[in-house]
Coordinates of C-alpha atoms and ligand atoms in Angstrom, one line a residue:
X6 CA 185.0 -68.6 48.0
X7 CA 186.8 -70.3 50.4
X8 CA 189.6 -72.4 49.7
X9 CA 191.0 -75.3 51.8
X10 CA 193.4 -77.6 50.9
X11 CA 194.3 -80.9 52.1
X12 CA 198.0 -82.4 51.8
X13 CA 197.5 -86.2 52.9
X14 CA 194.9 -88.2 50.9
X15 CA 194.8 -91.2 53.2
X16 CA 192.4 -92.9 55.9
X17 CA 191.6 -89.2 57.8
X18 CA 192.6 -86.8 54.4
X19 CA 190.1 -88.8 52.3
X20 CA 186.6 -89.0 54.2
X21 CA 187.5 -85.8 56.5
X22 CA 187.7 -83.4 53.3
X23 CA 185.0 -85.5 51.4
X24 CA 182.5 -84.5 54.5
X25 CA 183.5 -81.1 54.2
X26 CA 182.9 -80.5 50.7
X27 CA 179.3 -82.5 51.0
X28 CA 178.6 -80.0 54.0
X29 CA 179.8 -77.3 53.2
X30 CA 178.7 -76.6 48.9
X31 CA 180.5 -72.7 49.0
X32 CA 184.0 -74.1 50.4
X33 CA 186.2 -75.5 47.5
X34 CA 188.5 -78.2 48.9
X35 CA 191.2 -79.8 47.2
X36 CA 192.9 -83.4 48.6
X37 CA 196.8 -83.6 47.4
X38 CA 199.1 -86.4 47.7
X39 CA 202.6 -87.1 46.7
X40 CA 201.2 -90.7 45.8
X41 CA 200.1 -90.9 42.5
X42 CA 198.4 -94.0 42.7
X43 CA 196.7 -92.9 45.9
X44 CA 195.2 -89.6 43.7
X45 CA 194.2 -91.7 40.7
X46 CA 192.6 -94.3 42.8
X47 CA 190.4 -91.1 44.8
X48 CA 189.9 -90.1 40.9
X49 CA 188.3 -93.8 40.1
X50 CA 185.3 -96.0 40.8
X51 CA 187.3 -97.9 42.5
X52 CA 187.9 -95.6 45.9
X53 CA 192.1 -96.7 47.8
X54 CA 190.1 -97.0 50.7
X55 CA 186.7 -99.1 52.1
X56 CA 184.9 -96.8 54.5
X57 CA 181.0 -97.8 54.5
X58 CA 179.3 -94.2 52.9
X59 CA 182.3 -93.1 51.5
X60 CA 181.6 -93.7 48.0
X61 CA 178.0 -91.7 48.0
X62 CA 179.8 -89.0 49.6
X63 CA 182.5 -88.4 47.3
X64 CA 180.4 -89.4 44.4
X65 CA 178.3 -86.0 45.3
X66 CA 181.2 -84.0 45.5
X67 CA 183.5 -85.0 43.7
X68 CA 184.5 -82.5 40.2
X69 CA 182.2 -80.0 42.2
X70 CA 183.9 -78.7 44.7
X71 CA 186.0 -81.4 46.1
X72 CA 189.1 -81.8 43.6
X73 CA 191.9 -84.9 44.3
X74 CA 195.5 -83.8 42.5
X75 CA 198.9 -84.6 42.9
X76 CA 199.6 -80.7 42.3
X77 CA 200.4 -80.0 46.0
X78 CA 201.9 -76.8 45.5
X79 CA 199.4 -75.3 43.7
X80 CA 197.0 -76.2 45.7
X81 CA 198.5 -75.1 48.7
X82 CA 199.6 -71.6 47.3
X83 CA 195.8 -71.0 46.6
X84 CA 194.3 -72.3 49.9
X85 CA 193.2 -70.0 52.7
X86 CA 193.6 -72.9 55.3
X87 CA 196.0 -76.0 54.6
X88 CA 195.1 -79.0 56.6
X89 CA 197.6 -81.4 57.3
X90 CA 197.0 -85.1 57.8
X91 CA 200.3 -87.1 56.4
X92 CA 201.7 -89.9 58.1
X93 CA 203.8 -89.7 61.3
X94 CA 205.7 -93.0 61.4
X95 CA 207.4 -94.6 64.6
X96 CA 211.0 -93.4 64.7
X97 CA 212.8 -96.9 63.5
X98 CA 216.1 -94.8 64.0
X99 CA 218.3 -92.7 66.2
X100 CA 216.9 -90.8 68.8
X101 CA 213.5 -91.9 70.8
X102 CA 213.5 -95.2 68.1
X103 CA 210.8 -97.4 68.7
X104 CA 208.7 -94.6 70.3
X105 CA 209.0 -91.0 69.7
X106 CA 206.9 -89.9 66.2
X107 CA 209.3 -89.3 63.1
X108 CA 207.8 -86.1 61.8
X109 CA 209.9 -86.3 58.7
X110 CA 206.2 -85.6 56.5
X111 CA 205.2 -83.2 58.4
X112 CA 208.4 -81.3 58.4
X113 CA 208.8 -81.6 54.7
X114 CA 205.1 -80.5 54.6
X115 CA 205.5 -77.5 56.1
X116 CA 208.7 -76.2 54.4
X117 CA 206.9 -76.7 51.0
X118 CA 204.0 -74.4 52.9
X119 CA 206.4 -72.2 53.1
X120 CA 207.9 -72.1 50.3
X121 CA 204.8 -71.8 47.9
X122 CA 202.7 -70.1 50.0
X123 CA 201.9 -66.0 48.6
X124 CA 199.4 -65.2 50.9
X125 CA 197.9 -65.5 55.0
X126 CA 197.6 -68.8 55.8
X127 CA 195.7 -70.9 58.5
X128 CA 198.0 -74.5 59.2
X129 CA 195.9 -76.9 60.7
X130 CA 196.9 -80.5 61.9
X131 CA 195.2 -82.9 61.3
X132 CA 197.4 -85.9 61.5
X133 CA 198.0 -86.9 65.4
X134 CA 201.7 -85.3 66.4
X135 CA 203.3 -85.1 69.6
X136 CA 202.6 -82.3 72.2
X137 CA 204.5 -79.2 71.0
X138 CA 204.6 -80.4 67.3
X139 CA 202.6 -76.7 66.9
X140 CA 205.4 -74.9 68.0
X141 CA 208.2 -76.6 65.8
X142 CA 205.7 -76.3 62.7
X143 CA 205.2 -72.7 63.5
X144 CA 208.8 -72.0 64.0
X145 CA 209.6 -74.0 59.9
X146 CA 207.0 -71.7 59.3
X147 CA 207.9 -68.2 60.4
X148 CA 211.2 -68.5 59.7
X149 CA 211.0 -69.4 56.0
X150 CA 207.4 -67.1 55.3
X151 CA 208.9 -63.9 53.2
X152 CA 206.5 -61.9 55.7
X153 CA 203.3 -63.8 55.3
X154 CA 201.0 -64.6 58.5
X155 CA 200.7 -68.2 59.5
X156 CA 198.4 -69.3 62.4
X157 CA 198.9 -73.1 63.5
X158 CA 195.9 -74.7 64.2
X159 CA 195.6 -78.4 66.4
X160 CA 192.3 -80.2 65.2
X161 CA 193.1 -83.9 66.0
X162 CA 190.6 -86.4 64.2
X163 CA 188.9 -88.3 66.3
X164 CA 187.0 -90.2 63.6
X165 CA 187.1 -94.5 63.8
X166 CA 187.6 -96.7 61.3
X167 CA 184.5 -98.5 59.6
X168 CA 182.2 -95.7 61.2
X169 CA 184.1 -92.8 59.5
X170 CA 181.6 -91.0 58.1
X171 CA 179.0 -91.9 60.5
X172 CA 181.3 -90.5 63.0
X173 CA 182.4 -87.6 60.9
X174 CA 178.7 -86.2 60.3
X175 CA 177.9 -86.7 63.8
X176 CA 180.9 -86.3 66.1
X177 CA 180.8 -86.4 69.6
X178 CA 182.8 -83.8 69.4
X179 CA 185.2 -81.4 67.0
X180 CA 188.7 -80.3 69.0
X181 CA 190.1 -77.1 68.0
X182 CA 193.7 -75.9 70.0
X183 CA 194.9 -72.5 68.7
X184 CA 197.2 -69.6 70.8
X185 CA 195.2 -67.3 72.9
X186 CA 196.5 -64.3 70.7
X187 CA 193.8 -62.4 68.8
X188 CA 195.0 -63.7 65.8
X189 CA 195.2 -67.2 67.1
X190 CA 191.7 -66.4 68.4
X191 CA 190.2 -65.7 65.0
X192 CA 192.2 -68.2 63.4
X193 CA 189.7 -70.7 65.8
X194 CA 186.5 -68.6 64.6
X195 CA 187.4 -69.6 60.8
X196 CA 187.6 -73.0 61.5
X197 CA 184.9 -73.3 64.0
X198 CA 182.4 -71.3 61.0
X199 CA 183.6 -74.5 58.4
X200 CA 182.4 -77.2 61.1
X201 CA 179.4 -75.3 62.7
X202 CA 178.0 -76.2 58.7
X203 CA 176.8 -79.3 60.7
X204 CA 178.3 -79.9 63.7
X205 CA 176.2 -78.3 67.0
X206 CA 178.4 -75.4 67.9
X207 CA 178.5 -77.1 71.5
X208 CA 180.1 -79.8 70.4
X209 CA 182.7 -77.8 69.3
X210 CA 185.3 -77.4 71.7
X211 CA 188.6 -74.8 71.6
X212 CA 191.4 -75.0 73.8
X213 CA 194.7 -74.2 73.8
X214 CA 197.0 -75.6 71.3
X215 CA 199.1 -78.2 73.4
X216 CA 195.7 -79.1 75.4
X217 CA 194.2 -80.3 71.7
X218 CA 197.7 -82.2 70.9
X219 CA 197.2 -84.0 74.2
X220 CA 194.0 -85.0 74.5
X221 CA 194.1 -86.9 71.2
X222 CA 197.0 -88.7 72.8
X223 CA 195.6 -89.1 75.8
X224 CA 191.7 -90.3 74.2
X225 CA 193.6 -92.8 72.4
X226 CA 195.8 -93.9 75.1
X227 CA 192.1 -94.6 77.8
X228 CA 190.5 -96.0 74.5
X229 CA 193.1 -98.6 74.0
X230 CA 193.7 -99.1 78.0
X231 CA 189.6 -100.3 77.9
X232 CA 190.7 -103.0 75.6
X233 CA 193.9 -104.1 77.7
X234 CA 191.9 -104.0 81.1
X235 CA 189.3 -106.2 79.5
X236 CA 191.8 -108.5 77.6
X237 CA 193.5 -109.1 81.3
X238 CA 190.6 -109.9 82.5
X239 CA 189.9 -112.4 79.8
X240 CA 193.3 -114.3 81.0
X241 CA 192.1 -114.5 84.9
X242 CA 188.7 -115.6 83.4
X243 CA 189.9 -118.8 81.4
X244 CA 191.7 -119.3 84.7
X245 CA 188.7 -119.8 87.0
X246 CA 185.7 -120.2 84.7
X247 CA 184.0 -116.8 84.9
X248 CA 182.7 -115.6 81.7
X249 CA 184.6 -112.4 80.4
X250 CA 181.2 -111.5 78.5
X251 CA 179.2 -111.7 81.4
X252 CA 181.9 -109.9 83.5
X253 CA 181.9 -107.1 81.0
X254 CA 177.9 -106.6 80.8
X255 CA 177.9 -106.3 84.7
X256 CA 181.4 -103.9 84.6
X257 CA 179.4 -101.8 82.1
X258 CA 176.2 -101.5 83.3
X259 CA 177.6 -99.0 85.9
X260 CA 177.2 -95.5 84.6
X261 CA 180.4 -94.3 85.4
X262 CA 182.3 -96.8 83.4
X263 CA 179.9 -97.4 80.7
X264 CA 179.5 -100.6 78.5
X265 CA 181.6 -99.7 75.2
X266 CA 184.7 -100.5 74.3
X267 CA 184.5 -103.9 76.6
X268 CA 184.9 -106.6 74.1
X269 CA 187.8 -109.3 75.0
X270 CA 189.2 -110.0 71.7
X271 CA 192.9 -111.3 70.3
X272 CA 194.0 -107.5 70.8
X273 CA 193.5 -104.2 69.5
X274 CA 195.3 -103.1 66.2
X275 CA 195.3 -100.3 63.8
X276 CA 197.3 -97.6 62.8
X277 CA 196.5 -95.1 66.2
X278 CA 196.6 -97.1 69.6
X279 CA 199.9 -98.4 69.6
X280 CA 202.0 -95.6 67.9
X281 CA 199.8 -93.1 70.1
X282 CA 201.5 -94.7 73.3
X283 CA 204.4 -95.2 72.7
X284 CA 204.6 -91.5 71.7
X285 CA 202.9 -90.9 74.9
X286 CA 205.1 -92.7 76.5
X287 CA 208.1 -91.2 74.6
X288 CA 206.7 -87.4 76.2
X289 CA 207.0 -88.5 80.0
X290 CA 210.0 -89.5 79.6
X291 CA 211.5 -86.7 78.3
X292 CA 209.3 -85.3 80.6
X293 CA 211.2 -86.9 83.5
X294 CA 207.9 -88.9 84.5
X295 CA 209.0 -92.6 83.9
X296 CA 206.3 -93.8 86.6
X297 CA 203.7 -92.0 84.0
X298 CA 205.5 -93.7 81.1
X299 CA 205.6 -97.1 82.7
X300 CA 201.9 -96.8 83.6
X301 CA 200.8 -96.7 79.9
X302 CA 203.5 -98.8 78.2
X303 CA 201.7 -101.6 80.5
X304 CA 198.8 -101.2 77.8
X305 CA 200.9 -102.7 75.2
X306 CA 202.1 -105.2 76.9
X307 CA 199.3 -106.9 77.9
X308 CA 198.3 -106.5 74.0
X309 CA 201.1 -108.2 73.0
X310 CA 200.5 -111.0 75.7
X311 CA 197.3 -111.5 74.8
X312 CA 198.0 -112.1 71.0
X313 CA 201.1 -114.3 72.1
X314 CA 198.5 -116.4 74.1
X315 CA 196.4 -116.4 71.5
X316 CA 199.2 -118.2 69.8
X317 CA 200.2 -120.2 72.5
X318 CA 196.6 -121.6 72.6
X319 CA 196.3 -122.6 69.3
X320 CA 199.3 -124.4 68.9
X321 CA 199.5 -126.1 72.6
X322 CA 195.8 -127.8 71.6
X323 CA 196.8 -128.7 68.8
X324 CA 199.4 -131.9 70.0
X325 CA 201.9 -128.5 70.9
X326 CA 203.0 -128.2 66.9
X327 CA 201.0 -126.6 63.8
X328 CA 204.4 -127.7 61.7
X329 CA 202.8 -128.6 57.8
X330 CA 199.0 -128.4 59.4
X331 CA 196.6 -126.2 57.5
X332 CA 195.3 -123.6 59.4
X333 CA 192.6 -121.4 58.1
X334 CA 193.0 -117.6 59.2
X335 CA 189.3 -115.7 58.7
X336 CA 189.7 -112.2 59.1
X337 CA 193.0 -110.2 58.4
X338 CA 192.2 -106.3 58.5
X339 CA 192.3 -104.9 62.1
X340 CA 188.5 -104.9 62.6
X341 CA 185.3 -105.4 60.3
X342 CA 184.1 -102.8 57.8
X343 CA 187.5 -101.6 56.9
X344 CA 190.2 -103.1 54.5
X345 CA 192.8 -101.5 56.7
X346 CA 195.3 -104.2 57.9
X347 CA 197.6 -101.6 59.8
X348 CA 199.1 -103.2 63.6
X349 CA 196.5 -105.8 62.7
X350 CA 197.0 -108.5 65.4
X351 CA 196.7 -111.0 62.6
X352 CA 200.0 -110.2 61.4
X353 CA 201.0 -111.3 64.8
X354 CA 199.4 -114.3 65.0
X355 CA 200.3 -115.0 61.5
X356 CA 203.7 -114.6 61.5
X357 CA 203.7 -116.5 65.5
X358 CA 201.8 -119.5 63.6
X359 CA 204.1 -119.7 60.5
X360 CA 207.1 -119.3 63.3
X361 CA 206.1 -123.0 64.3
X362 CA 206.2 -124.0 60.5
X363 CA 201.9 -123.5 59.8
X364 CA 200.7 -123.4 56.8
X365 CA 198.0 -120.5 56.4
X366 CA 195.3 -120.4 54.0
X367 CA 193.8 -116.8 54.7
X368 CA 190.4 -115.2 53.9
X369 CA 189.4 -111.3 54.2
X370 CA 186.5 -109.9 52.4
X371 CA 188.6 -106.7 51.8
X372 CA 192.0 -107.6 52.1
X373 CA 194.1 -108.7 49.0
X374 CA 196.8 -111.2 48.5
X375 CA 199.4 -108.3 48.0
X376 CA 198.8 -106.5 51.2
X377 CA 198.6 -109.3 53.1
X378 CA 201.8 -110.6 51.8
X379 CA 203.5 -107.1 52.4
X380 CA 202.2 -106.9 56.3
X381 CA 203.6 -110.6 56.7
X382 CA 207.1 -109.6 55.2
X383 CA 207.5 -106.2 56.2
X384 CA 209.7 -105.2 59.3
X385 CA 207.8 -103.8 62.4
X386 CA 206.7 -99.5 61.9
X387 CA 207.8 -99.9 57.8
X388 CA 204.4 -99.6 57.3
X389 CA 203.4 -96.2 58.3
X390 CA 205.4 -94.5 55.3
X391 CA 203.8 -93.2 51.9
X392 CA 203.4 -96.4 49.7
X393 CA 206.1 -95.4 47.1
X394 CA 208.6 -95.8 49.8
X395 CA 207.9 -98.6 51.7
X396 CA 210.7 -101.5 51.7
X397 CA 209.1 -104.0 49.4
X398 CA 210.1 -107.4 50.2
X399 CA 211.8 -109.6 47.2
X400 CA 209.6 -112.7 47.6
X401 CA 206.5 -113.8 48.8
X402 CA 206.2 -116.1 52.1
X403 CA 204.9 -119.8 50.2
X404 CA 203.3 -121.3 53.2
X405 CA 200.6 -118.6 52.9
X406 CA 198.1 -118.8 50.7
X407 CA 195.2 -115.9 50.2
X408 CA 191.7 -116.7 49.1
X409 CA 188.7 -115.1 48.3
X410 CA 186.1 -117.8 50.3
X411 CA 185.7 -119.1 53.7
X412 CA 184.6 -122.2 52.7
X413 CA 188.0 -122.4 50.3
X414 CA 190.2 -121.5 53.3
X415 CA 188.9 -123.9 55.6
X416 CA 189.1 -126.8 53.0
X417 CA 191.5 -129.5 54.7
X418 CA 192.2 -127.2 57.5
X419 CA 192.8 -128.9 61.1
X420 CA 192.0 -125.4 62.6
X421 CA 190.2 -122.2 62.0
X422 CA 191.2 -118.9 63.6
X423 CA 188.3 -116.0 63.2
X424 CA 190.5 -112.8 63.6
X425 CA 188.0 -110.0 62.2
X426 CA 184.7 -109.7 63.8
X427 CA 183.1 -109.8 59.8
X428 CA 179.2 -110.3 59.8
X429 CA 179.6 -113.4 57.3
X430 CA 181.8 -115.0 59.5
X431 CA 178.5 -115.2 62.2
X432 CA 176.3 -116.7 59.5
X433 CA 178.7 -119.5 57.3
X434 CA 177.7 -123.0 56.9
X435 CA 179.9 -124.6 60.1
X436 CA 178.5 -127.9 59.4
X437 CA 179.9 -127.9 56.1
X438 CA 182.9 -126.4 56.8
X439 CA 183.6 -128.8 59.6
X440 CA 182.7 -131.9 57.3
X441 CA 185.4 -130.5 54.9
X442 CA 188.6 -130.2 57.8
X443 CA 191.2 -132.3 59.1
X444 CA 190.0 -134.3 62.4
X445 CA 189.6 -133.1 65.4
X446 CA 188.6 -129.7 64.3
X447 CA 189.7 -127.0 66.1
X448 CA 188.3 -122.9 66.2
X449 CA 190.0 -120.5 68.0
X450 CA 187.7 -117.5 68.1
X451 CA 190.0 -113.9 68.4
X452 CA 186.5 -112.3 68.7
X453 CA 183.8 -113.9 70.2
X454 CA 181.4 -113.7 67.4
X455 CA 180.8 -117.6 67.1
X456 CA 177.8 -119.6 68.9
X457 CA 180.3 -122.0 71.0
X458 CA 177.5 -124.5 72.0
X459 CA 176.3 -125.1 68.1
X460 CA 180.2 -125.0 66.6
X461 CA 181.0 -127.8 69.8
X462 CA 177.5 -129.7 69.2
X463 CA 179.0 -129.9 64.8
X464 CA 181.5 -131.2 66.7
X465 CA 184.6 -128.7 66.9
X466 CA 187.2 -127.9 69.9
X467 CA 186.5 -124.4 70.6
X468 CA 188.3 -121.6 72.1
X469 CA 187.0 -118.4 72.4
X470 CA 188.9 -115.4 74.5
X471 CA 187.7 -115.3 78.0
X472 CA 185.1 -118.0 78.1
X473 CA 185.1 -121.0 80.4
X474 CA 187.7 -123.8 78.6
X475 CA 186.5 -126.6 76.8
X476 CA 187.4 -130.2 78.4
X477 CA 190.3 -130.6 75.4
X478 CA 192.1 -127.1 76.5
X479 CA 191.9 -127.4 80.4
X480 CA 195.0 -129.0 81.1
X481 CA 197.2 -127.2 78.0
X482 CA 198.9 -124.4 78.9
X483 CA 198.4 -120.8 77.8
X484 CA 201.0 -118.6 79.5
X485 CA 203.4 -116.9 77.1
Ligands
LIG530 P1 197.6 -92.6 55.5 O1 199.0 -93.2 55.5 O2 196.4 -93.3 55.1 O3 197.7 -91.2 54.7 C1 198.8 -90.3 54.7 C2 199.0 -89.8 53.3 O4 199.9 -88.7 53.4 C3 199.6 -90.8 52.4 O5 198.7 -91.0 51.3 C4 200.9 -90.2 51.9 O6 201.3 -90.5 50.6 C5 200.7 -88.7 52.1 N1 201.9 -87.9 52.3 C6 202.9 -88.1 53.1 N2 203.8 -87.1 53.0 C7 203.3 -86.2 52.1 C8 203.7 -85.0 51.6 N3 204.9 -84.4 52.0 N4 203.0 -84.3 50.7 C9 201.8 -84.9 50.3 N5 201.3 -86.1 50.8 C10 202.1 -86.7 51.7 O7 197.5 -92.1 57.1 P2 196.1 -91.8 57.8 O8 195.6 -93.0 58.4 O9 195.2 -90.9 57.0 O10 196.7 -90.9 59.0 C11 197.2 -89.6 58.9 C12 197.4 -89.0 60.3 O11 196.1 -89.0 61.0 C13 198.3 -89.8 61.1 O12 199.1 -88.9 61.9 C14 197.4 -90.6 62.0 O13 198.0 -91.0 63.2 C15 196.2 -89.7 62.2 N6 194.9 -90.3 62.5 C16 194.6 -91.5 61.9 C17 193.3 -92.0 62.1 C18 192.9 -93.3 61.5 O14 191.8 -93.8 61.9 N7 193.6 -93.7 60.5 C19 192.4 -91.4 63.1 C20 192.8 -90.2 63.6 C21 194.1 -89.7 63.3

């Protein structure tokens, strides 16, 4: 039987391995984390993360074939292939800080391969590393492996939040880098054999390892850019009345652009996008290509413009101060169906609204008081460390308040901020809720999921991103 092992249990660990146990029934995989509470919660009813389909899957699998255990280095000793998929932070520190990756995980990840390991082993990553990661990894490796065969594999997950396992049964396509040595060669066969279970074998795609570390970079990097060319856009639109919507249906409707991924919203988030591009960015200049590096770091710019506008917006409508007004915040995680609040641009608008003395009364149907707290306290890339270690702020911030209701949040509010596209937040009682706030009413809509003309005939000031202004907001001003 076949053996693969998994050290990482998080967002890509958990549902990547979960889909491999379901497809594959002879392959025995084991998930290991150094987080206990992480394992025990994988072990529960209660799963650490919310992934639609999750549950069913590892329900099937799991005590089968598909083991969670905090004994990594058992685990590892007995696998045939060790995939790797633990975090890889933003340097905070030292060299390349606030850009290059800090592989401090993955380098202790691969010494304890090392170490433990009695047997051939096939190294995949899984987590998304810098071009040339292989190579250092491979190097740890062969210089600590007491004579045993390791082949470093590249298979960057290309899998999104909210549609995991949707997009993990059916992938648009699986990337496998490897070296173009024989061994390298048959390394890519084993792996290619575990996804050809289910995956059409021309979806499967091998390259050559750096070409695999790239392109996840560089999919990331034209993903995010969509988002930033359509957020522009969104500016010049409130500017001269177009309609970003209707720009972006006629944009999309030619084939060679395509219509997804054209949304104008308060910004992209999540854990990839940003800390993808900045390690991008990172690369050419090391690379000596600071035109290349310039070009992309633009896409985080106009990210952070367009939450700071968002900002601007909200508090220039509302007499140019939000100090001691109750503003309800619907929405926290980073998009719907996921409870993952990572880069969230809600932390950002938080944390600009309570900088101008709000008080915020906030509502996600996955996100808890504690987390929420935690984003709004902790320092800028402290969250991409294993949960044991990240810096835990002494107190909580008291002009935020976290409740489990819309209609609660909105209670008293003098304005509404929809962060997260959520269904529910398309279908709540507006008439009630607007009957319940502070007058004039205000909703500033990060996402373009409310009906404008019924929320203005209730009676509310409405903003959405990229629509043509209402009368109240024509003369404020939204630059940053
Ligand atoms: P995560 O933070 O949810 O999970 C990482 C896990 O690794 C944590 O549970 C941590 O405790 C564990 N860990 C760290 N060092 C360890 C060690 N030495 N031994 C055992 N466990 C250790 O992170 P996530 O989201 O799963 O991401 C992992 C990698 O995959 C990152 O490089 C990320 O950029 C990449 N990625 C993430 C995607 C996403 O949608 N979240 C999509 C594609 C790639």
């Amino acid at each position: 039987m076949v053996k693969v092992c998994c050290i990482g249990a998080g967002y890509v660990g958990g549902p990547t391995m979960a889909v491999i146990a379901l497809k594959c029934p002879e392959i025995e995989v084991a998930v290991v984390d150094i987080s206990v509470s992480r394992i025990n919660a994988w072990n529960s009813d209660a799963l650490p993360i919310y992934e639609p389909g999750l549950d069913e899957v590892v329900k099937q699998c799991r005590g089968k074939n598909l083991f969670f255990s905090t004994d990594v280095e058992k685990h590892v000793s007995e696998a045939d292939i060790v995939f790797v998929s633990v975090n890889t932070p933003t340097k905070t520190q030292g060299l390349g800080a606030g850009k290059a990756a800090d592989l401090t995980y993955w380098e202790s990840a691969a010494r304890m391969i090392a170490d433990v390991s009695k047997s051939d082993k096939i190294v995949v990553e899984k987590s998304t590393v810098p071009v040339k990661t292989a190579e250092a990894i491979e190097k740890i490796l062969t210089h600590n492996s007491k004579g045993i065969n390791f082949q470093i594999l590249s298979n960057p997950e290309f899998l999104a939040e909210g549609t995991a396992i949707e997009d993990l049964f059916q992938p648009d396509r699986v990337l496998i880098g490897g070296r173009e040595t024989p061994e390298g060669q048959k390394a890519i066969e084993a792996l290619r054999d575990v996804y050809a279970h289910w995956v059409p074998v021309d979806r499967i795609i091998c390259t050559n390892l750096w070409s695999a570390e790239l392109s996840k970079l560089a999919a990331n990097a034209f993903l995010a850019q969509r988002i930033s060319s359509v957020n522009a856009m969104s500016a010049l639109c409130e500017a001269t009345g177009a309609d970003v919507s209707q720009v972006s249906h006629a944009v999309g409707k030619d084939t060679r652009i395509g219509p997804k991924f054209l949304n104008a919203s308060v910004g992209f988030g999540g854990s990839c996008f940003q800390k993808d591009i900045l390690n991008l960015v990172y690369i050419c200049e090391c690379n000596g290509l600071p035109e290349v590096a310039n070009y992309w770091k633009q896409v985080i710019k106009v990210n952070d413009y367009q939450k700071t506008r968002f900002v601007n917006r909200i508090v220039s409508s509302m007499f140019n101060t939000v100090s001691g007004k109750k503003i309800a915040i619907l929405g926290f995680a980073f998009k719907k169906d996921t409870g993952d609040t990572r880069e969230t641009p809600a932390i950002d608008v938080c944390k600009g609204l309570l900088g101008d003395k709000a008080r915020l009364s906030i509502y996600d149907p996955q996100v808890n008081e504690e987390q929420i707290q935690r984003d709004l306290s902790m320092k800028k890339f402290d969250w991409d460390h294993p949960l044991h270690l990240q810096p835990m702020s002494p107190s909580s911030i008291k002009q935020v308040s976290v409740v489990w209701d819309a209609y609660a949040a909105t209670k008293d509010a003098h304005g509404i901020c929809i962060l997260t596209e959520w269904d529910e937040f398309k279908t709540l009682d507006y008439q009630k809720i607007y009957d319940n706030m502070q007058k004039p009413a205000f909703v500033f809509d990060g996402r373009n999921i409310a009906d404008v003309a019924k929320l203005r005939e209730i009676g509310f000031i409405v903003y959405s991103i990229g629509k043509p202004l209402d009368p109240w907001l024509k003369d404020m001003p939204a630059v940053a």
